[in-house]
Structure formats: C-alpha cells, structure tokens
Short mmCIF file of C-alpha atoms in Angstrom, two decimals:
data_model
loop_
_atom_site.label_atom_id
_atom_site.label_comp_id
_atom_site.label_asym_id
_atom_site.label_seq_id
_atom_site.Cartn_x
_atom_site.Cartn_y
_atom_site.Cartn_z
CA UNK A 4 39.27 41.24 16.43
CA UNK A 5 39.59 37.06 15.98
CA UNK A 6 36.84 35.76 14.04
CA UNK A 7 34.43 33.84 15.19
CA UNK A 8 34.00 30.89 13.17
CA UNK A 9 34.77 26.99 12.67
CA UNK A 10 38.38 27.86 11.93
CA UNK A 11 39.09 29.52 14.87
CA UNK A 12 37.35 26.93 17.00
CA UNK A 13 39.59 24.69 15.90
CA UNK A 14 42.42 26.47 16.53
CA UNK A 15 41.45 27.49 20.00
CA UNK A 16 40.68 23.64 20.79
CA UNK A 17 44.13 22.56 19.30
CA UNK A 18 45.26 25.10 21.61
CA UNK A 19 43.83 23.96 24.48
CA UNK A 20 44.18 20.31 24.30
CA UNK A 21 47.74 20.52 23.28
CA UNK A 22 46.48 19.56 19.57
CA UNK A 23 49.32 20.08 16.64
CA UNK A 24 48.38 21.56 12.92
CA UNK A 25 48.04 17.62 11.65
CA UNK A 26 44.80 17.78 14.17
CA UNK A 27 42.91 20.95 12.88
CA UNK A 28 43.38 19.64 9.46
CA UNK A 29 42.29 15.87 10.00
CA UNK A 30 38.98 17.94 12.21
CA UNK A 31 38.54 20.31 8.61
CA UNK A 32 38.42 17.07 6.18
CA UNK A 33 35.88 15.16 9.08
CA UNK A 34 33.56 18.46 8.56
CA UNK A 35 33.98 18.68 4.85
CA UNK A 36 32.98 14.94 4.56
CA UNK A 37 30.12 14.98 6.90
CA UNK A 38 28.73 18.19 5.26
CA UNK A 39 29.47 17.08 1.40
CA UNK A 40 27.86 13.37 1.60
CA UNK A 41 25.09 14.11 3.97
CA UNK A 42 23.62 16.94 1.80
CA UNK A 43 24.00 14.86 -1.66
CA UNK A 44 22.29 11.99 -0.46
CA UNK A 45 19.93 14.06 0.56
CA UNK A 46 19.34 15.53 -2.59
CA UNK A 47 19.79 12.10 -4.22
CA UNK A 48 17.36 10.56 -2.47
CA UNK A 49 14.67 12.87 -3.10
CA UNK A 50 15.48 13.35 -6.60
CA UNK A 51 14.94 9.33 -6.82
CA UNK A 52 11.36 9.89 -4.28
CA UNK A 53 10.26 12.79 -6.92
CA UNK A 54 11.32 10.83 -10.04
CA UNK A 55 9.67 7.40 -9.00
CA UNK A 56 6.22 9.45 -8.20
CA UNK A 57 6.01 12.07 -10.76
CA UNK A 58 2.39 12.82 -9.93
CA UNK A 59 3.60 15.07 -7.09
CA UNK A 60 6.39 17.31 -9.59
CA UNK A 61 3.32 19.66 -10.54
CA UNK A 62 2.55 20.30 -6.98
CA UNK A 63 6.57 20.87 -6.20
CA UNK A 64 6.69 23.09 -9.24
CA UNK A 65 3.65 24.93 -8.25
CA UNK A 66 4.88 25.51 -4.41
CA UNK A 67 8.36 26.58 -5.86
CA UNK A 68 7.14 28.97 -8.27
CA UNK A 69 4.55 30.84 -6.05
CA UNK A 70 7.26 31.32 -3.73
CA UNK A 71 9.59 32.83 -6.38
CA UNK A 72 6.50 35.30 -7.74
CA UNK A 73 6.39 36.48 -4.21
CA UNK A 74 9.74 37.89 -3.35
CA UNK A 75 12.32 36.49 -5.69
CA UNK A 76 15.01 33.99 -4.50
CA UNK A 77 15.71 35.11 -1.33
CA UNK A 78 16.43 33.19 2.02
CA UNK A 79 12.62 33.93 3.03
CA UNK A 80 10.94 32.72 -0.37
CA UNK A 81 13.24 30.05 0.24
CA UNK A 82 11.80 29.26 3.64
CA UNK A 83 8.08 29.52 2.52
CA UNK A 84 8.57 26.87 -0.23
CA UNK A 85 6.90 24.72 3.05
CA UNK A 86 5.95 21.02 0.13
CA UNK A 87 9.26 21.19 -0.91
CA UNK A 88 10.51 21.38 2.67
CA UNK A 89 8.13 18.32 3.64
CA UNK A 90 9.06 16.20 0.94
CA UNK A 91 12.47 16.49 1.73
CA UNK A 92 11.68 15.65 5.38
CA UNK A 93 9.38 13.10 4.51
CA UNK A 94 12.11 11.40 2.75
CA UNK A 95 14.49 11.21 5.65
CA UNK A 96 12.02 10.11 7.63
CA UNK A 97 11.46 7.08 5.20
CA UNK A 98 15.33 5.99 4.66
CA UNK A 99 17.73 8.35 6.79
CA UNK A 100 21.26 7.47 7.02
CA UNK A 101 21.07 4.59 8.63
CA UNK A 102 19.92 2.88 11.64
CA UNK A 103 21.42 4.67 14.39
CA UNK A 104 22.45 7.87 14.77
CA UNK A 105 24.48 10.45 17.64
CA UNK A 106 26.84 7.97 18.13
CA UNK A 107 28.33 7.95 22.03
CA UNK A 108 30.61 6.50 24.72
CA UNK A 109 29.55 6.10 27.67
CA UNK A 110 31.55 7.52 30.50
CA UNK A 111 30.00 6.21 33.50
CA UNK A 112 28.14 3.18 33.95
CA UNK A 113 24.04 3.62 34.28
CA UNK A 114 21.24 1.20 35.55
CA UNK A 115 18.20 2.25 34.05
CA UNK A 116 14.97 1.49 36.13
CA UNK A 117 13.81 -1.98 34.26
CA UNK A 118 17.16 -3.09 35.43
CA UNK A 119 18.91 -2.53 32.12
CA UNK A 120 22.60 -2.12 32.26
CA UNK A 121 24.61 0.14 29.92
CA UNK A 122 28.46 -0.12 30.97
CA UNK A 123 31.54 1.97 31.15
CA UNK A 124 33.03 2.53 27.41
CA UNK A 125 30.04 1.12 25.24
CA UNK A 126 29.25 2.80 22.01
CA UNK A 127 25.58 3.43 21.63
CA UNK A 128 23.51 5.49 19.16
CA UNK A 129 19.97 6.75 19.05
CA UNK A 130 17.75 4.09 17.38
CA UNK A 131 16.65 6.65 14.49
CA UNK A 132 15.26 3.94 11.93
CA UNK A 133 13.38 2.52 14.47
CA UNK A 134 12.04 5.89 15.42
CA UNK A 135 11.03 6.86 12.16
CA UNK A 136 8.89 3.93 11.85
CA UNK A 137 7.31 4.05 14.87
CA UNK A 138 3.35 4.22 14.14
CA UNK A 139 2.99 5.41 17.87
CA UNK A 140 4.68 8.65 16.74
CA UNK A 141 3.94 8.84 13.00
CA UNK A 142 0.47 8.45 11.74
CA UNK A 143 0.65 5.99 8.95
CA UNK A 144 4.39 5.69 9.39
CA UNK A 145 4.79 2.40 6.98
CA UNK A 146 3.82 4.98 4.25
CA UNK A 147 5.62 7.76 2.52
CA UNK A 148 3.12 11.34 2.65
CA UNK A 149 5.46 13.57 0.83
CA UNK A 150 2.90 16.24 2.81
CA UNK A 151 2.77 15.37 6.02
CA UNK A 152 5.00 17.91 7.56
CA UNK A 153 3.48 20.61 5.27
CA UNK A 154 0.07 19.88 6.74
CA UNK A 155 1.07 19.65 10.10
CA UNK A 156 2.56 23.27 9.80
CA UNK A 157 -0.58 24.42 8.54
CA UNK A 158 -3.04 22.99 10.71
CA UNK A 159 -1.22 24.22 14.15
CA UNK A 160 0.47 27.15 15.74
CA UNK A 161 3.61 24.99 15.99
CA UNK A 162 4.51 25.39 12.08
CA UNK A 163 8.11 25.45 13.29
CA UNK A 164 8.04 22.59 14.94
CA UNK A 165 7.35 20.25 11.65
CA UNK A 166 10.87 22.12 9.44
CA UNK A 167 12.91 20.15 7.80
CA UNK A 168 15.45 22.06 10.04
CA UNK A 169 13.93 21.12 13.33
CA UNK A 170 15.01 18.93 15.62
CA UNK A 171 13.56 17.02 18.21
CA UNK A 172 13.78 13.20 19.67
CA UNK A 173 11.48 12.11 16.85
CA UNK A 174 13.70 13.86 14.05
CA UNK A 175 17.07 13.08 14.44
CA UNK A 176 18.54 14.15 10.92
CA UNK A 177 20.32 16.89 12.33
CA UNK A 178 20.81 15.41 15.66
CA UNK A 179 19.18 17.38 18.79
CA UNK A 180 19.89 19.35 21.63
CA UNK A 181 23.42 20.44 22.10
CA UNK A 182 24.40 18.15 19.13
CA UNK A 183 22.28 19.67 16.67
CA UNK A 184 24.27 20.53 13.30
CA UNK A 185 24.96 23.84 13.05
CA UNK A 186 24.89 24.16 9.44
CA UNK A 187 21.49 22.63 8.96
CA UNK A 188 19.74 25.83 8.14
CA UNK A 189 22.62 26.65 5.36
CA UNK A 190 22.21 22.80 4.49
CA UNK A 191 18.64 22.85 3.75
CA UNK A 192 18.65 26.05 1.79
CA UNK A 193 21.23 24.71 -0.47
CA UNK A 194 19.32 21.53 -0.96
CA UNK A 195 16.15 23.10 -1.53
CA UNK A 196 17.83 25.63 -4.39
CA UNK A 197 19.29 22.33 -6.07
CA UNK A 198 15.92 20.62 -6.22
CA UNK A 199 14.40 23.64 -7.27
CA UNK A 200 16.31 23.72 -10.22
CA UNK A 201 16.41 20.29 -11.22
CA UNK A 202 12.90 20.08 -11.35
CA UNK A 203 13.28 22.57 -14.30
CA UNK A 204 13.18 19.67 -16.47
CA UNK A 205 10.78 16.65 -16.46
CA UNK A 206 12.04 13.46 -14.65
CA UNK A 207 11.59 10.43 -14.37
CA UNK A 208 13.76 6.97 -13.23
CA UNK A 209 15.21 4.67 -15.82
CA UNK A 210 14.41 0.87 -15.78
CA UNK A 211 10.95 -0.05 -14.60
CA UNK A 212 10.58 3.19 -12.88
CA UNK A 213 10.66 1.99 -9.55
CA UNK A 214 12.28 3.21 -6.21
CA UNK A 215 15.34 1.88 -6.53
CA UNK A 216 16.84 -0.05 -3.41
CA UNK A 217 19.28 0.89 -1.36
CA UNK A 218 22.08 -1.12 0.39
CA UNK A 219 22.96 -1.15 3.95
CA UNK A 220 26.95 -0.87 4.89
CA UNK A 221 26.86 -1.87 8.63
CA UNK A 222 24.69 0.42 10.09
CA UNK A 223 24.35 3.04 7.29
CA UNK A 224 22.39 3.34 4.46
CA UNK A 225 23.85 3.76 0.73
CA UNK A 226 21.94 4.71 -1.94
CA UNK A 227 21.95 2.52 -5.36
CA UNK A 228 25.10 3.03 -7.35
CA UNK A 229 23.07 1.76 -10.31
CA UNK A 230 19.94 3.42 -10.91
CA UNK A 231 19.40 5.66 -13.60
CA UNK A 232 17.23 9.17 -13.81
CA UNK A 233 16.34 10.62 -16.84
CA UNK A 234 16.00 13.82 -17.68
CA UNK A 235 14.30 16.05 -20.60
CA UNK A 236 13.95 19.79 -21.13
CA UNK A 237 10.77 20.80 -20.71
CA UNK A 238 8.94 22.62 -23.70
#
C-alpha cells in the first residue's frame, strides 16, 4: 500500500498537473521553511515575553511541573499544560507574523454590498494585526494577559475553542477553515517541550530588560537580531 503522507501528495499533484521532480523538491524546501521559521519565532518570541516579565516564570514552572507529576511527558500532559498554552497564544495574538495573513488571488471579480470592489487577479490577505487588536473582539486587547486564553478555557464548556491550536476568524496563526496548517498540533507540542525546558534555568533579557522591538519587513514582522537573553542554572 502507498503511504499516505506529504510526500506522496506531492508526488500525486506533480503527477497530475504535469509537474517534473524540480517541482516536488522546490514544494519540500517551501514546507521546510514555513514549518522551521514559523515555530522558532514562535518560541523566540515568547522566550523574549517570559524573559522581559519574569514574575509570571513561577506560574509557567508551576503549570509545567504539575502536568509532568501527573502522567509524565506524554502528548496528554503535554496538552493539559493549558498557561503555557495561553502564553504562547497570547503572544501571537500581541505580535504575529505580520500584518496580513492567508494570502489570495482573486479569481473572479466581487462587489461587496457597500459597493466595494475587489477585482480579477488582486492579492489580498486577511487583516490579522488588525484583528488581533480589535477591542470589539478582545477584552483589553491593547494589553498583553499571558492568561487570557487559560481563563477562558476554564470558565466555559468551549475550553477547545481558546487552544493555541484552534482556529477561527479571530485566530489566524494557523490559518482557518480548509487552510488551516496541518501540522499545528505537532507544531505546538514541539514548542511547548522547548519552552518547557528552557525555563529550566532562570532568565532574564540583557540590556535594560525591556521587550525588545521588533522590525517590520513589508508586511511581516522580524524579531530583533540584537537583543540578548541571559541565562543561569538554577540552584
């Protein structure tokens, strides 16, 4: 039996569109790139979020470790590390990857009902900075609560709803509907094991301690190639 994985869909869709072996290996290095830089700036950026606020590593620590005493490090103590998970979310929600996101073309011309014309052939993306700032859809969205998420899922019966992991047309990380990343759920598990471990040691950021700022390349964001963390072993 073929497998059924990314290979193979590649394969099939070189197949099908008349694609050569140059094709399947230009769609392989896309992947690898999306996946590499998109989980390291993640990481990144809430390594700099944890290290600029250190009042919050005792709580992170705390949610980590009771998860751990529970049932080891497995996929579902992984899962149920639900601060960890929020602060990771929250921190999207403050910076993301830029200003747009889902990037399209249309194919048809539309006329939306306030008379708004998007033609044939225009690029447009999902306003996902805007979004994320919205105070009409996030309470107290001009501040970073490293919690929010985590309270959210444990306050209502819709504690899936408020994953890192989840998407919907006020989370866009991941994308949404048919576009959602697949490998979001290996993503985030990887992410959260990395944190996990770094916060092993004490932390803090160099300098003044600040957040430091990041710098916009077009419409993405790119995290400061100049600030410093430190790190000590912890006695």
């Amino acid at each position: 039996d073929r497998q059924d994985d990314f290979l193979m869909w590649l394969a099939k869709a070189a197949r099908d569109s008349g694609g050569s072996m140059e094709s399947i290996l230009t769609s392989i290095l896309v992947v690898n790139f999306a996946a590499i830089h998109t989980s390291s700036m993640t990481v990144t950026s809430t390594l700099f979020q944890i290290a600029s606020q250190p009042e919050y590593i005792a709580i992170l620590r705390e949610d980590i470790l009771d998860a751990i005493k529970a049932e080891g490090w497995t996929k579902g103590s992984v899962n149920s590390m639900w601060k960890l998970d929020s602060f990771i979310k929250e921190t999207q929600r403050w910076q993301g990857f830029g200003i747009g996101t889902l990037p399209s073309q249309v194919l048809k011309t539309v006329t939306f009902s306030d008379g708004t014309i998007v033609p044939t052939g225009m690029h447009i993306h999902a306003a996902q900075a805007a979004t994320y700032r919205d105070s009409t859809i996030y309470e107290d969205a001009d501040t970073f609560r490293p919690f929010r998420f985590s309270e959210k899922r444990g306050q209502t019966d819709q504690s899936t709803r408020h994953q890192f992991v989840s998407t919907s047309p006020e989370h866009l990380i991941f994308g949404h509907g048919k576009h959602a990343c697949p490998g979001r759920f290996f993503a985030a598990i990887v992410i959260k094991i990395f944190l996990s471990h770094l916060l092993r040691y004490d932390v803090k950021m160099g300098g003044d301690g600040s957040l430091p700022e990041n710098v916009m390349i077009g419409t993405s964001t790119i995290l400061s190639s100049k600030a410093k963390v430190l790190f000590k072993r912890r006695q």
